[in-house]
């Protein structure tokens, strides 16, 4: 079991990744409700819900978990696709990032995923079909260091910009870290936490 603690920062999207091999979406649902039109949604559809804006208090069944695909056409926002798309036994992929809406407004959230721990080489496929932005995730049950040099048993980064971008809800911006210049913005760090997703 790999576990991640997240501070309570309001009802917001959090960007996560799996540190274990092929966990099912339903495993995450044990700690974070995930809703949508898929079979096994965390809450049943609410009778009479009309998706009021602002919400009048009933729980709607809007999709709350997504993955990002750079290869899709259109704007950045249009490249987020529903996950799970049909049933909550769909598996999360190592090295892939997921955006999940956390409904808990005040209390911290601790989530865990169970399965075979990821170790050894973890190849992450990236694309440059549109603008080249790829949303990836730390595939290990420990922090990883973006600064370490390319080479055997370390990183192999081919045609990858030296800067990583991690969304920081507290400043409503990306915290960045550049491994070439060692420069950072908004408190960006060379360390990428367990279960953390980031942009390259």
PDB file of N, CA, C and O in Angstrom, residues 21-61:
ATOM      1  N   UNK A  21       1.579  -0.650  -9.530  1.00  0.00           N
ATOM      2  CA  UNK A  21       1.277  -1.143 -10.871  1.00  0.00           C
ATOM      3  C   UNK A  21      -0.219  -1.414 -11.040  1.00  0.00           C
ATOM      4  O   UNK A  21      -0.812  -2.196 -10.291  1.00  0.00           O
ATOM      5  N   UNK A  22      -0.821  -0.748 -12.001  1.00  0.00           N
ATOM      6  CA  UNK A  22      -2.183  -1.005 -12.460  1.00  0.00           C
ATOM      7  C   UNK A  22      -3.266  -1.038 -11.377  1.00  0.00           C
ATOM      8  O   UNK A  22      -4.095  -1.950 -11.350  1.00  0.00           O
ATOM      9  N   UNK A  23      -3.327  -0.035 -10.493  1.00  0.00           N
ATOM     10  CA  UNK A  23      -4.451  -0.024  -9.554  1.00  0.00           C
ATOM     11  C   UNK A  23      -5.735   0.357 -10.282  1.00  0.00           C
ATOM     12  O   UNK A  23      -5.706   1.049 -11.287  1.00  0.00           O
ATOM     13  N   UNK A  24      -6.853  -0.111  -9.777  1.00  0.00           N
ATOM     14  CA  UNK A  24      -8.138   0.234 -10.372  1.00  0.00           C
ATOM     15  C   UNK A  24      -8.652   1.550  -9.798  1.00  0.00           C
ATOM     16  O   UNK A  24      -8.364   1.899  -8.648  1.00  0.00           O
ATOM     17  N   UNK A  25      -9.424   2.240 -10.592  1.00  0.00           N
ATOM     18  CA  UNK A  25      -9.998   3.510 -10.135  1.00  0.00           C
ATOM     19  C   UNK A  25     -10.806   3.324  -8.863  1.00  0.00           C
ATOM     20  O   UNK A  25     -10.821   4.198  -7.992  1.00  0.00           O
ATOM     21  N   UNK A  26     -11.453   2.178  -8.706  1.00  0.00           N
ATOM     22  CA  UNK A  26     -12.266   1.943  -7.513  1.00  0.00           C
ATOM     23  C   UNK A  26     -11.433   1.933  -6.236  1.00  0.00           C
ATOM     24  O   UNK A  26     -11.952   2.206  -5.150  1.00  0.00           O
ATOM     25  N   UNK A  27     -10.138   1.645  -6.339  1.00  0.00           N
ATOM     26  CA  UNK A  27      -9.265   1.687  -5.165  1.00  0.00           C
ATOM     27  C   UNK A  27      -9.160   3.123  -4.646  1.00  0.00           C
ATOM     28  O   UNK A  27      -9.241   3.374  -3.449  1.00  0.00           O
ATOM     29  N   UNK A  28      -9.000   4.082  -5.546  1.00  0.00           N
ATOM     30  CA  UNK A  28      -8.937   5.490  -5.163  1.00  0.00           C
ATOM     31  C   UNK A  28     -10.267   5.961  -4.575  1.00  0.00           C
ATOM     32  O   UNK A  28     -10.299   6.791  -3.667  1.00  0.00           O
ATOM     33  N   UNK A  29     -11.368   5.389  -5.055  1.00  0.00           N
ATOM     34  CA  UNK A  29     -12.689   5.779  -4.575  1.00  0.00           C
ATOM     35  C   UNK A  29     -12.890   5.482  -3.085  1.00  0.00           C
ATOM     36  O   UNK A  29     -13.794   6.031  -2.465  1.00  0.00           O
ATOM     37  N   UNK A  30     -12.040   4.638  -2.510  1.00  0.00           N
ATOM     38  CA  UNK A  30     -12.130   4.364  -1.087  1.00  0.00           C
ATOM     39  C   UNK A  30     -11.826   5.585  -0.239  1.00  0.00           C
ATOM     40  O   UNK A  30     -12.274   5.689   0.908  1.00  0.00           O
ATOM     41  N   UNK A  31     -11.064   6.543  -0.780  1.00  0.00           N
ATOM     42  CA  UNK A  31     -10.692   7.755  -0.042  1.00  0.00           C
ATOM     43  C   UNK A  31     -11.191   9.039  -0.695  1.00  0.00           C
ATOM     44  O   UNK A  31     -11.436  10.029  -0.020  1.00  0.00           O
ATOM     45  N   UNK A  32     -11.288   9.046  -2.023  1.00  0.00           N
ATOM     46  CA  UNK A  32     -11.735  10.239  -2.748  1.00  0.00           C
ATOM     47  C   UNK A  32     -12.920   9.840  -3.632  1.00  0.00           C
ATOM     48  O   UNK A  32     -12.761   9.001  -4.521  1.00  0.00           O
ATOM     49  N   UNK A  33     -14.096  10.414  -3.394  1.00  0.00           N
ATOM     50  CA  UNK A  33     -15.222  10.101  -4.277  1.00  0.00           C
ATOM     51  C   UNK A  33     -14.893  10.494  -5.723  1.00  0.00           C
ATOM     52  O   UNK A  33     -14.396  11.587  -5.970  1.00  0.00           O
ATOM     53  N   UNK A  34     -15.145   9.585  -6.636  1.00  0.00           N
ATOM     54  CA  UNK A  34     -14.954   9.851  -8.060  1.00  0.00           C
ATOM     55  C   UNK A  34     -16.292   9.590  -8.738  1.00  0.00           C
ATOM     56  O   UNK A  34     -16.837   8.484  -8.644  1.00  0.00           O
ATOM     57  N   UNK A  35     -16.815  10.611  -9.394  1.00  0.00           N
ATOM     58  CA  UNK A  35     -18.125  10.479 -10.021  1.00  0.00           C
ATOM     59  C   UNK A  35     -18.034  10.683 -11.524  1.00  0.00           C
ATOM     60  O   UNK A  35     -17.031  11.157 -12.053  1.00  0.00           O
ATOM     61  N   UNK A  36     -19.107  10.310 -12.197  1.00  0.00           N
ATOM     62  CA  UNK A  36     -19.190  10.439 -13.644  1.00  0.00           C
ATOM     63  C   UNK A  36     -20.279   9.536 -14.167  1.00  0.00           C
ATOM     64  O   UNK A  36     -21.054   8.944 -13.398  1.00  0.00           O
ATOM     65  N   UNK A  37     -20.318   9.366 -15.480  1.00  0.00           N
ATOM     66  CA  UNK A  37     -21.347   8.533 -16.098  1.00  0.00           C
ATOM     67  C   UNK A  37     -20.925   7.072 -16.182  1.00  0.00           C
ATOM     68  O   UNK A  37     -21.665   6.242 -16.710  1.00  0.00           O
ATOM     69  N   UNK A  38     -19.756   6.722 -15.643  1.00  0.00           N
ATOM     70  CA  UNK A  38     -19.254   5.358 -15.704  1.00  0.00           C
ATOM     71  C   UNK A  38     -19.975   4.462 -14.684  1.00  0.00           C
ATOM     72  O   UNK A  38     -20.522   4.926 -13.683  1.00  0.00           O
ATOM     73  N   UNK A  39     -19.924   3.157 -14.920  1.00  0.00           N
ATOM     74  CA  UNK A  39     -20.481   2.190 -13.980  1.00  0.00           C
ATOM     75  C   UNK A  39     -19.619   2.148 -12.729  1.00  0.00           C
ATOM     76  O   UNK A  39     -18.397   2.017 -12.816  1.00  0.00           O
ATOM     77  N   UNK A  40     -20.253   2.277 -11.562  1.00  0.00           N
ATOM     78  CA  UNK A  40     -19.502   2.260 -10.307  1.00  0.00           C
ATOM     79  C   UNK A  40     -19.180   3.644  -9.784  1.00  0.00           C
ATOM     80  O   UNK A  40     -18.319   3.797  -8.925  1.00  0.00           O
ATOM     81  N   UNK A  41     -19.856   4.683 -10.291  1.00  0.00           N
ATOM     82  CA  UNK A  41     -19.632   6.038  -9.801  1.00  0.00           C
ATOM     83  C   UNK A  41     -19.850   6.087  -8.293  1.00  0.00           C
ATOM     84  O   UNK A  41     -20.619   5.299  -7.742  1.00  0.00           O
ATOM     85  N   UNK A  42     -19.155   6.987  -7.607  1.00  0.00           N
ATOM     86  CA  UNK A  42     -19.220   7.033  -6.145  1.00  0.00           C
ATOM     87  C   UNK A  42     -20.594   7.383  -5.613  1.00  0.00           C
ATOM     88  O   UNK A  42     -20.977   6.932  -4.537  1.00  0.00           O
ATOM     89  N   UNK A  43     -21.339   8.209  -6.322  1.00  0.00           N
ATOM     90  CA  UNK A  43     -22.677   8.579  -5.871  1.00  0.00           C
ATOM     91  C   UNK A  43     -23.669   8.250  -6.974  1.00  0.00           C
ATOM     92  O   UNK A  43     -23.385   8.465  -8.150  1.00  0.00           O
ATOM     93  N   UNK A  44     -24.850   7.776  -6.617  1.00  0.00           N
ATOM     94  CA  UNK A  44     -25.864   7.552  -7.651  1.00  0.00           C
ATOM     95  C   UNK A  44     -26.390   8.890  -8.169  1.00  0.00           C
ATOM     96  O   UNK A  44     -26.285   9.896  -7.466  1.00  0.00           O
ATOM     97  N   UNK A  45     -26.907   8.928  -9.369  1.00  0.00           N
ATOM     98  CA  UNK A  45     -27.496  10.178  -9.870  1.00  0.00           C
ATOM     99  C   UNK A  45     -28.573  10.674  -8.919  1.00  0.00           C
ATOM    100  O   UNK A  45     -29.325   9.891  -8.360  1.00  0.00           O
ATOM    101  N   UNK A  46     -28.649  11.962  -8.730  1.00  0.00           N
ATOM    102  CA  UNK A  46     -29.615  12.542  -7.816  1.00  0.00           C
ATOM    103  C   UNK A  46     -30.896  12.901  -8.566  1.00  0.00           C
ATOM    104  O   UNK A  46     -30.860  13.571  -9.595  1.00  0.00           O
ATOM    105  N   UNK A  47     -32.011  12.458  -8.051  1.00  0.00           N
ATOM    106  CA  UNK A  47     -33.296  12.736  -8.675  1.00  0.00           C
ATOM    107  C   UNK A  47     -33.539  14.242  -8.732  1.00  0.00           C
ATOM    108  O   UNK A  47     -33.419  14.929  -7.720  1.00  0.00           O
ATOM    109  N   UNK A  48     -33.819  14.721  -9.898  1.00  0.00           N
ATOM    110  CA  UNK A  48     -34.139  16.132 -10.050  1.00  0.00           C
ATOM    111  C   UNK A  48     -32.938  17.058 -10.116  1.00  0.00           C
ATOM    112  O   UNK A  48     -33.106  18.271 -10.186  1.00  0.00           O
ATOM    113  N   UNK A  49     -31.704  16.524 -10.092  1.00  0.00           N
ATOM    114  CA  UNK A  49     -30.529  17.393 -10.148  1.00  0.00           C
ATOM    115  C   UNK A  49     -30.442  18.064 -11.514  1.00  0.00           C
ATOM    116  O   UNK A  49     -30.535  17.409 -12.549  1.00  0.00           O
ATOM    117  N   UNK A  50     -30.279  19.385 -11.494  1.00  0.00           N
ATOM    118  CA  UNK A  50     -30.163  20.129 -12.744  1.00  0.00           C
ATOM    119  C   UNK A  50     -28.819  20.838 -12.843  1.00  0.00           C
ATOM    120  O   UNK A  50     -28.663  21.775 -13.614  1.00  0.00           O
ATOM    121  N   UNK A  51     -27.829  20.374 -12.041  1.00  0.00           N
ATOM    122  CA  UNK A  51     -26.483  20.957 -12.067  1.00  0.00           C
ATOM    123  C   UNK A  51     -26.529  22.466 -11.871  1.00  0.00           C
ATOM    124  O   UNK A  51     -26.000  23.240 -12.669  1.00  0.00           O
ATOM    125  N   UNK A  52     -27.198  22.897 -10.812  1.00  0.00           N
ATOM    126  CA  UNK A  52     -27.367  24.326 -10.526  1.00  0.00           C
ATOM    127  C   UNK A  52     -26.019  25.032 -10.371  1.00  0.00           C
ATOM    128  O   UNK A  52     -25.061  24.463  -9.863  1.00  0.00           O
ATOM    129  N   UNK A  53     -25.952  26.275 -10.823  1.00  0.00           N
ATOM    130  CA  UNK A  53     -24.769  27.104 -10.624  1.00  0.00           C
ATOM    131  C   UNK A  53     -25.208  28.405  -9.971  1.00  0.00           C
ATOM    132  O   UNK A  53     -25.937  29.173 -10.596  1.00  0.00           O
ATOM    133  N   UNK A  54     -24.839  28.698  -8.696  1.00  0.00           N
ATOM    134  CA  UNK A  54     -24.035  27.805  -7.857  1.00  0.00           C
ATOM    135  C   UNK A  54     -24.852  26.610  -7.386  1.00  0.00           C
ATOM    136  O   UNK A  54     -26.086  26.636  -7.405  1.00  0.00           O
ATOM    137  N   UNK A  55     -24.144  25.592  -6.935  1.00  0.00           N
ATOM    138  CA  UNK A  55     -24.783  24.353  -6.485  1.00  0.00           C
ATOM    139  C   UNK A  55     -25.684  24.648  -5.293  1.00  0.00           C
ATOM    140  O   UNK A  55     -25.319  25.383  -4.381  1.00  0.00           O
ATOM    141  N   UNK A  56     -26.869  24.044  -5.298  1.00  0.00           N
ATOM    142  CA  UNK A  56     -27.821  24.256  -4.207  1.00  0.00           C
ATOM    143  C   UNK A  56     -27.731  23.186  -3.131  1.00  0.00           C
ATOM    144  O   UNK A  56     -28.527  23.150  -2.212  1.00  0.00           O
ATOM    145  N   UNK A  57     -26.764  22.294  -3.231  1.00  0.00           N
ATOM    146  CA  UNK A  57     -26.536  21.361  -2.135  1.00  0.00           C
ATOM    147  C   UNK A  57     -26.648  19.894  -2.474  1.00  0.00           C
ATOM    148  O   UNK A  57     -26.112  19.060  -1.758  1.00  0.00           O
ATOM    149  N   UNK A  58     -27.349  19.518  -3.515  1.00  0.00           N
ATOM    150  CA  UNK A  58     -27.415  18.096  -3.844  1.00  0.00           C
ATOM    151  C   UNK A  58     -26.090  17.676  -4.485  1.00  0.00           C
ATOM    152  O   UNK A  58     -25.326  18.501  -4.972  1.00  0.00           O
ATOM    153  N   UNK A  59     -25.813  16.383  -4.434  1.00  0.00           N
ATOM    154  CA  UNK A  59     -24.561  15.887  -5.011  1.00  0.00           C
ATOM    155  C   UNK A  59     -24.826  15.475  -6.450  1.00  0.00           C
ATOM    156  O   UNK A  59     -25.645  14.595  -6.709  1.00  0.00           O
ATOM    157  N   UNK A  60     -24.150  16.128  -7.390  1.00  0.00           N
ATOM    158  CA  UNK A  60     -24.360  15.749  -8.779  1.00  0.00           C
ATOM    159  C   UNK A  60     -23.362  14.673  -9.189  1.00  0.00           C
ATOM    160  O   UNK A  60     -22.473  14.304  -8.441  1.00  0.00           O
ATOM    161  N   UNK A  61     -23.550  14.163 -10.363  1.00  0.00           N
ATOM    162  CA  UNK A  61     -22.735  13.045 -10.823  1.00  0.00           C
ATOM    163  C   UNK A  61     -21.816  13.465 -11.968  1.00  0.00           C
ATOM    164  O   UNK A  61     -21.513  12.678 -12.850  1.00  0.00           O
TER     165      UNK A  61
END
